[in-house]
Amino acid sequence: MKKYALNDITLLQYIMINFGMAVSFGFIELPAMMATEAGTDGWIPILIGGFVTMFASLVVIRLMQRFPEGTFFDMLAHYLGKWAGKTAALAFALYFLLYAYDGLIYTIRLIKGRLLPETPAFLIALMLMLPTYTIARNGLRIVGRYAEFAVMISLWIPFVYLYTLENLHPLYLLPVFKEGWKPILSAVPGTFFYYLGFVSSVILYPFLKHKKHASAGLVIANGITVLSYLFITLVCYMFLSPDEAKLIHQPSIYVLKSIELSFIEQVEGLFIAFYAFIFSLSWIPPLYFTVFCTSWMMGKQEHRPHLRVIVILFAVSTYFYLPTYDELENISQLLGVSGIAVEYLFPGIMLVFLWIYVRLRKGRNWT
Amino acid sequence: MRITSWFGRKKYAHTSKPKPYVASPIAASEPISDQLEHNLLHLGQLFTDTPDLNIRHIPLRDTGELAALVYIEGLTDKNAINNNVINPLLHRADGSSLSSITVGRITKLRDWAPITSAILKGSSILFIDGQPDAFMLGTEGWPQRAIEDPQMETSLKGAHQGFVESIEQNIALIRRYLPHRELKIRNHQVGRRGDSRVGVMYLADVAHPEVLREMEERIDRIDIDVIINTGELVELIEDNPFSPFPQFMLTERPDTAASQVAQGRIVVLVDRSPSVIVGPSTFTSFFQSVDDYSTRWSIATFIRLLRFFAFFVAISLPAFYIAITSYHFELIPVKLLLTIGEYRGSVPFSPFIEAVFMEITLEMMREAGVRLPAPVGQTVGIVGGIVIGQAIVQAGLISNIMVIVVAFTAIASFILPNYDLVAGVRLIRFLMMIAASLFGLFGIVVSLMVLTGHLIALESLGTPFGSPFAPLRLSEWKDTFVRAPLWKMTKRPHSTRAVQSTRQGDNQPEGDGK
């Protein structure tokens, strides 16, 4: 019965996959976005959004506990038949594909914009596909180890921001609730996009070694995400004046401009390059999930052929078409909307639906 | 023509069955006769053109029967044969002739196959007229090197005995450290012609049986002509032969081998080879040296950190130089930039060409130093020091900074304790340089990503190579970046998959800290 035991992941890997998927480019984008929507109170919606996400992720775990030995698709196939499972797998494959594409294009755009303006985008994409394929082809366990490792070697990031400490002005944050609750609450849905990724539990759950800690794991992952978002927004808002914060593009990187070490003059170049480790978590795990879904759909064990196709498609597609920043915005919006549907609403609906369905079927059996 | 034959190779291998290695048309697996003449005749047919085969006819003193002693000169111990075999057979008459032979090992053999192989491996065979059995006498003795200080892994405080070319002695050297009943050795034969004895050594109550089985299966699967050295065996049993990193540690130190066995790992000894295989290995085990455990732990920790730092320097420093001087000069402070610019200004090459040129020169010098005999080897140093260091800068071919970078890289790669690891590092350095020249810092980071992706996916005997970093086990960092006090390492490393995980009791010395 334990179909997925061979590829099990530890709790820490589970946490890091979820954390990495969520945090990746939110760390760069969120401060500016919240500043335009809620001013210097922008950190409050992050907190609220985080709590909502925690609740939503617990719903996912609740859903998965109904069928602990299989993925969500196995569960659907078990309750509603093979085709229900396949449809769901296809839907999730598309969703994760979109997720990965968004993350990848964002990274390419950022690196092209800030580090390698002269290099053609498809070469950057090609380079990024090398580690992607190396890691994703070896299966979930390696993806988990990579997530763990990538987060571990990126632990220097918060410490770099400590250098900005002398330039921080806590007074910028005051007064709290400058304009009342309204802008804060209206900014909350916008944060959801940056918390997406926890629905991966529908696939990860059966692989988890200690399933009883799954909820705790997701809460921790979400907690670290909230903390890092809070950290970066607070640093940005205290560094930049309230008006600046709305104007400056990608303030997380801008803030680093103030740092000058004796051997490195501009930390941000190094930061962007090495932040690629965290960026990579926004597309490597989703890509793996995509091929997991498609190979599940086809009923195949081997996911590598699919991975090869997708990796090559990604690289080739950037040669012909690379979304501009505005188009990327549209893709992100699409991802945001489908993300809210897939991650926040769908698991709840499924939970209720399955609960009723099982009740009804049991009832039928009795008569 | 050549390309087509290259393509056809695989097909060819499938269609034609490998020919059995038959040494001579005379069947070797039949019993010997009870008549001496027949046996000697047959022996002559088996060993044609073997001038070093010696047959000594001996009339037995007690029964008057004829006997013949057959052995290969050079593979046998002359003293043992003369004094312990021939002399008593000729002169002593008390009891039967066999009991007068004074060698340690006497085995009865009946078939030609074991007899011929015993002769070829240095035993002598006694045929007696009228008896259907031959006797194998353990008289092996061949030219041997004395036990010396290990060449590759020198140590300051460790033992000064290194492995030699005989498996018996190597086993004895390890056994001296672990005189315990549970230290077991399983023999395997590898190589159809070479017929090397391969010993798999492990602690029966500690090593994981699955890992052991995996190792033995891999060794048994080998179908090869001959194995000359341990390195060949490693390449045949590795998990990923395409990786630039060694997945088994090779050591020529008995103390290292013994300590690894005690941790629950498996040691494979190959006859005629002075290094042994240790598996399953982890990436961090290539950063450990036997001296770490006998210096003070704080100092050992410092040295460990230095080694990991050196690893990254050795891999990426030239790449960083290329990336920064050709892409990201805004990263470095103005003063440093000016200094670099001053020297770089007169150099006609791009940083990449400069770096590749210097690195290749360095690699050539290193290779030259390894192969040349010691007195000539010193000239390499002089040539390198003067030509590469001074003249090349004065001629304006290479910038001063590049020379410093190369020297620093070389020193960094010298302090890594394992040769195989350094070899991998050297290769990766060039790949990183190419990536850096094409993509700057981004290229370096992507290569680091590929490298980590590769390292965490790598396995050694089915256990993760990246342990304890990926999969992360914080409690086992005691013997990685840091070298915790010995009394803190109460558990065996998880990566050895040891069955008995407790290694020691509470040994922390009494004192203020406790």
PDB file of N, CA and C in Angstrom, chain B residues 453-502:
ATOM      1  N   GLY B 453      23.100  20.522  -6.904  1.00  0.00           N
ATOM      2  CA  GLY B 453      22.116  19.558  -7.385  1.00  0.00           C
ATOM      3  C   GLY B 453      22.752  18.205  -7.624  1.00  0.00           C
ATOM      4  N   HIS B 454      23.942  18.238  -8.172  1.00  0.00           N
ATOM      5  CA  HIS B 454      24.641  16.978  -8.433  1.00  0.00           C
ATOM      6  C   HIS B 454      25.081  16.306  -7.130  1.00  0.00           C
ATOM      7  N   LEU B 455      25.631  17.114  -6.231  1.00  0.00           N
ATOM      8  CA  LEU B 455      26.161  16.537  -4.989  1.00  0.00           C
ATOM      9  C   LEU B 455      25.061  15.943  -4.121  1.00  0.00           C
ATOM     10  N   ILE B 456      23.892  16.603  -4.067  1.00  0.00           N
ATOM     11  CA  ILE B 456      22.855  16.071  -3.193  1.00  0.00           C
ATOM     12  C   ILE B 456      22.176  14.866  -3.808  1.00  0.00           C
ATOM     13  N   ALA B 457      22.299  14.729  -5.128  1.00  0.00           N
ATOM     14  CA  ALA B 457      21.677  13.562  -5.750  1.00  0.00           C
ATOM     15  C   ALA B 457      22.614  12.363  -5.740  1.00  0.00           C
ATOM     16  N   LEU B 458      23.878  12.634  -5.493  1.00  0.00           N
ATOM     17  CA  LEU B 458      24.871  11.571  -5.551  1.00  0.00           C
ATOM     18  C   LEU B 458      24.692  10.604  -4.380  1.00  0.00           C
ATOM     19  N   GLU B 459      24.972   9.335  -4.651  1.00  0.00           N
ATOM     20  CA  GLU B 459      24.885   8.374  -3.569  1.00  0.00           C
ATOM     21  C   GLU B 459      26.142   7.535  -3.540  1.00  0.00           C
ATOM     22  N   SER B 460      26.451   7.055  -2.354  1.00  0.00           N
ATOM     23  CA  SER B 460      27.566   6.142  -2.231  1.00  0.00           C
ATOM     24  C   SER B 460      27.030   4.877  -1.581  1.00  0.00           C
ATOM     25  N   LEU B 461      27.035   3.810  -2.310  1.00  0.00           N
ATOM     26  CA  LEU B 461      26.446   2.551  -1.854  1.00  0.00           C
ATOM     27  C   LEU B 461      24.990   2.741  -1.426  1.00  0.00           C
ATOM     28  N   GLY B 462      24.286   3.594  -2.143  1.00  0.00           N
ATOM     29  CA  GLY B 462      22.875   3.790  -1.846  1.00  0.00           C
ATOM     30  C   GLY B 462      22.608   4.686  -0.654  1.00  0.00           C
ATOM     31  N   THR B 463      23.645   5.272  -0.052  1.00  0.00           N
ATOM     32  CA  THR B 463      23.392   6.214   1.034  1.00  0.00           C
ATOM     33  C   THR B 463      23.761   7.615   0.543  1.00  0.00           C
ATOM     34  N   PRO B 464      23.016   8.616   1.013  1.00  0.00           N
ATOM     35  CA  PRO B 464      23.211   9.959   0.460  1.00  0.00           C
ATOM     36  C   PRO B 464      24.608  10.507   0.693  1.00  0.00           C
ATOM     37  N   PHE B 465      25.198  11.018  -0.383  1.00  0.00           N
ATOM     38  CA  PHE B 465      26.567  11.507  -0.352  1.00  0.00           C
ATOM     39  C   PHE B 465      26.632  12.857   0.354  1.00  0.00           C
ATOM     40  N   GLY B 466      25.546  13.610   0.282  1.00  0.00           N
ATOM     41  CA  GLY B 466      25.563  14.960   0.834  1.00  0.00           C
ATOM     42  C   GLY B 466      25.303  15.008   2.326  1.00  0.00           C
ATOM     43  N   SER B 467      25.017  13.871   2.946  1.00  0.00           N
ATOM     44  CA  SER B 467      24.735  13.837   4.376  1.00  0.00           C
ATOM     45  C   SER B 467      25.959  14.357   5.136  1.00  0.00           C
ATOM     46  N   PRO B 468      25.813  15.100   6.212  1.00  0.00           N
ATOM     47  CA  PRO B 468      24.582  15.515   6.895  1.00  0.00           C
ATOM     48  C   PRO B 468      24.104  16.909   6.514  1.00  0.00           C
ATOM     49  N   PHE B 469      24.431  17.398   5.310  1.00  0.00           N
ATOM     50  CA  PHE B 469      23.942  18.728   4.912  1.00  0.00           C
ATOM     51  C   PHE B 469      22.632  18.596   4.163  1.00  0.00           C
ATOM     52  N   ALA B 470      22.575  17.692   3.248  1.00  0.00           N
ATOM     53  CA  ALA B 470      21.345  17.443   2.516  1.00  0.00           C
ATOM     54  C   ALA B 470      21.279  15.945   2.281  1.00  0.00           C
ATOM     55  N   PRO B 471      20.477  15.225   2.982  1.00  0.00           N
ATOM     56  CA  PRO B 471      19.505  15.582   4.007  1.00  0.00           C
ATOM     57  C   PRO B 471      20.158  16.160   5.269  1.00  0.00           C
ATOM     58  N   LEU B 472      19.526  17.132   5.799  1.00  0.00           N
ATOM     59  CA  LEU B 472      20.092  17.879   6.909  1.00  0.00           C
ATOM     60  C   LEU B 472      19.954  17.107   8.218  1.00  0.00           C
ATOM     61  N   ARG B 473      21.066  16.934   8.902  1.00  0.00           N
ATOM     62  CA  ARG B 473      21.003  16.375  10.256  1.00  0.00           C
ATOM     63  C   ARG B 473      21.933  17.183  11.131  1.00  0.00           C
ATOM     64  N   LEU B 474      21.360  18.155  11.790  1.00  0.00           N
ATOM     65  CA  LEU B 474      22.176  19.100  12.548  1.00  0.00           C
ATOM     66  C   LEU B 474      23.022  18.404  13.600  1.00  0.00           C
ATOM     67  N   SER B 475      22.458  17.350  14.202  1.00  0.00           N
ATOM     68  CA  SER B 475      23.177  16.709  15.298  1.00  0.00           C
ATOM     69  C   SER B 475      24.458  16.053  14.806  1.00  0.00           C
ATOM     70  N   GLU B 476      24.592  15.879  13.497  1.00  0.00           N
ATOM     71  CA  GLU B 476      25.799  15.224  13.002  1.00  0.00           C
ATOM     72  C   GLU B 476      26.811  16.199  12.439  1.00  0.00           C
ATOM     73  N   TRP B 477      26.570  17.449  12.671  1.00  0.00           N
ATOM     74  CA  TRP B 477      27.551  18.427  12.206  1.00  0.00           C
ATOM     75  C   TRP B 477      28.783  18.428  13.099  1.00  0.00           C
ATOM     76  N   LYS B 478      28.747  17.572  14.117  1.00  0.00           N
ATOM     77  CA  LYS B 478      29.860  17.517  15.053  1.00  0.00           C
ATOM     78  C   LYS B 478      31.167  17.116  14.401  1.00  0.00           C
ATOM     79  N   ASP B 479      31.082  16.420  13.285  1.00  0.00           N
ATOM     80  CA  ASP B 479      32.317  15.965  12.650  1.00  0.00           C
ATOM     81  C   ASP B 479      32.374  16.446  11.204  1.00  0.00           C
ATOM     82  N   THR B 480      31.913  17.679  10.962  1.00  0.00           N
ATOM     83  CA  THR B 480      31.916  18.180   9.585  1.00  0.00           C
ATOM     84  C   THR B 480      32.672  19.505   9.495  1.00  0.00           C
ATOM     85  N   PHE B 481      31.947  20.620   9.576  1.00  0.00           N
ATOM     86  CA  PHE B 481      32.592  21.937   9.607  1.00  0.00           C
ATOM     87  C   PHE B 481      33.454  22.062  10.832  1.00  0.00           C
ATOM     88  N   VAL B 482      32.904  21.496  11.896  1.00  0.00           N
ATOM     89  CA  VAL B 482      33.594  21.567  13.168  1.00  0.00           C
ATOM     90  C   VAL B 482      34.060  20.173  13.519  1.00  0.00           C
ATOM     91  N   ARG B 483      34.983  20.089  14.445  1.00  0.00           N
ATOM     92  CA  ARG B 483      35.330  18.787  14.978  1.00  0.00           C
ATOM     93  C   ARG B 483      35.074  18.934  16.462  1.00  0.00           C
ATOM     94  N   ALA B 484      33.912  18.452  16.875  1.00  0.00           N
ATOM     95  CA  ALA B 484      33.529  18.593  18.266  1.00  0.00           C
ATOM     96  C   ALA B 484      34.459  17.752  19.140  1.00  0.00           C
ATOM     97  N   PRO B 485      34.519  18.047  20.423  1.00  0.00           N
ATOM     98  CA  PRO B 485      35.312  17.196  21.316  1.00  0.00           C
ATOM     99  C   PRO B 485      34.887  15.741  21.168  1.00  0.00           C
ATOM    100  N   LEU B 486      35.841  14.854  21.257  1.00  0.00           N
ATOM    101  CA  LEU B 486      35.552  13.445  20.979  1.00  0.00           C
ATOM    102  C   LEU B 486      34.430  12.907  21.849  1.00  0.00           C
ATOM    103  N   TRP B 487      34.366  13.372  23.120  1.00  0.00           N
ATOM    104  CA  TRP B 487      33.338  12.832  23.998  1.00  0.00           C
ATOM    105  C   TRP B 487      31.959  13.323  23.646  1.00  0.00           C
ATOM    106  N   LYS B 488      31.877  14.265  22.694  1.00  0.00           N
ATOM    107  CA  LYS B 488      30.551  14.695  22.226  1.00  0.00           C
ATOM    108  C   LYS B 488      30.029  13.754  21.137  1.00  0.00           C
ATOM    109  N   MET B 489      30.941  13.080  20.468  1.00  0.00           N
ATOM    110  CA  MET B 489      30.506  12.217  19.366  1.00  0.00           C
ATOM    111  C   MET B 489      30.136  10.847  19.908  1.00  0.00           C
ATOM    112  N   THR B 490      29.001  10.802  20.569  1.00  0.00           N
ATOM    113  CA  THR B 490      28.619   9.532  21.184  1.00  0.00           C
ATOM    114  C   THR B 490      27.923   8.605  20.206  1.00  0.00           C
ATOM    115  N   LYS B 491      27.486   9.154  19.095  1.00  0.00           N
ATOM    116  CA  LYS B 491      26.758   8.332  18.124  1.00  0.00           C
ATOM    117  C   LYS B 491      27.588   8.151  16.867  1.00  0.00           C
ATOM    118  N   ARG B 492      27.405   7.015  16.216  1.00  0.00           N
ATOM    119  CA  ARG B 492      28.060   6.840  14.922  1.00  0.00           C
ATOM    120  C   ARG B 492      27.322   7.679  13.884  1.00  0.00           C
ATOM    121  N   PRO B 493      28.011   8.133  12.841  1.00  0.00           N
ATOM    122  CA  PRO B 493      27.327   8.944  11.833  1.00  0.00           C
ATOM    123  C   PRO B 493      26.181   8.173  11.197  1.00  0.00           C
ATOM    124  N   HIS B 494      25.091   8.872  10.989  1.00  0.00           N
ATOM    125  CA  HIS B 494      23.921   8.265  10.389  1.00  0.00           C
ATOM    126  C   HIS B 494      24.218   7.787   8.973  1.00  0.00           C
ATOM    127  N   SER B 495      25.127   8.499   8.314  1.00  0.00           N
ATOM    128  CA  SER B 495      25.395   8.179   6.910  1.00  0.00           C
ATOM    129  C   SER B 495      26.037   6.810   6.740  1.00  0.00           C
ATOM    130  N   THR B 496      26.614   6.248   7.799  1.00  0.00           N
ATOM    131  CA  THR B 496      27.174   4.908   7.660  1.00  0.00           C
ATOM    132  C   THR B 496      26.079   3.862   7.772  1.00  0.00           C
ATOM    133  N   ARG B 497      24.915   4.279   8.188  1.00  0.00           N
ATOM    134  CA  ARG B 497      23.761   3.421   8.432  1.00  0.00           C
ATOM    135  C   ARG B 497      24.121   2.300   9.411  1.00  0.00           C
ATOM    136  N   ALA B 498      24.925   2.643  10.395  1.00  0.00           N
ATOM    137  CA  ALA B 498      25.367   1.645  11.355  1.00  0.00           C
ATOM    138  C   ALA B 498      24.180   1.087  12.128  1.00  0.00           C
ATOM    139  N   VAL B 499      24.232  -0.210  12.381  1.00  0.00           N
ATOM    140  CA  VAL B 499      23.142  -0.839  13.106  1.00  0.00           C
ATOM    141  C   VAL B 499      23.212  -0.464  14.575  1.00  0.00           C
ATOM    142  N   GLN B 500      24.446  -0.467  15.078  1.00  0.00           N
ATOM    143  CA  GLN B 500      24.649  -0.127  16.478  1.00  0.00           C
ATOM    144  C   GLN B 500      25.066   1.340  16.511  1.00  0.00           C
ATOM    145  N   SER B 501      24.151   2.208  16.925  1.00  0.00           N
ATOM    146  CA  SER B 501      24.451   3.619  16.698  1.00  0.00           C
ATOM    147  C   SER B 501      25.307   4.221  17.808  1.00  0.00           C
ATOM    148  N   THR B 502      25.266   3.655  18.990  1.00  0.00           N
ATOM    149  CA  THR B 502      26.050   4.242  20.076  1.00  0.00           C
ATOM    150  C   THR B 502      27.512   3.873  19.930  1.00  0.00           C
TER     151      THR B 502
END
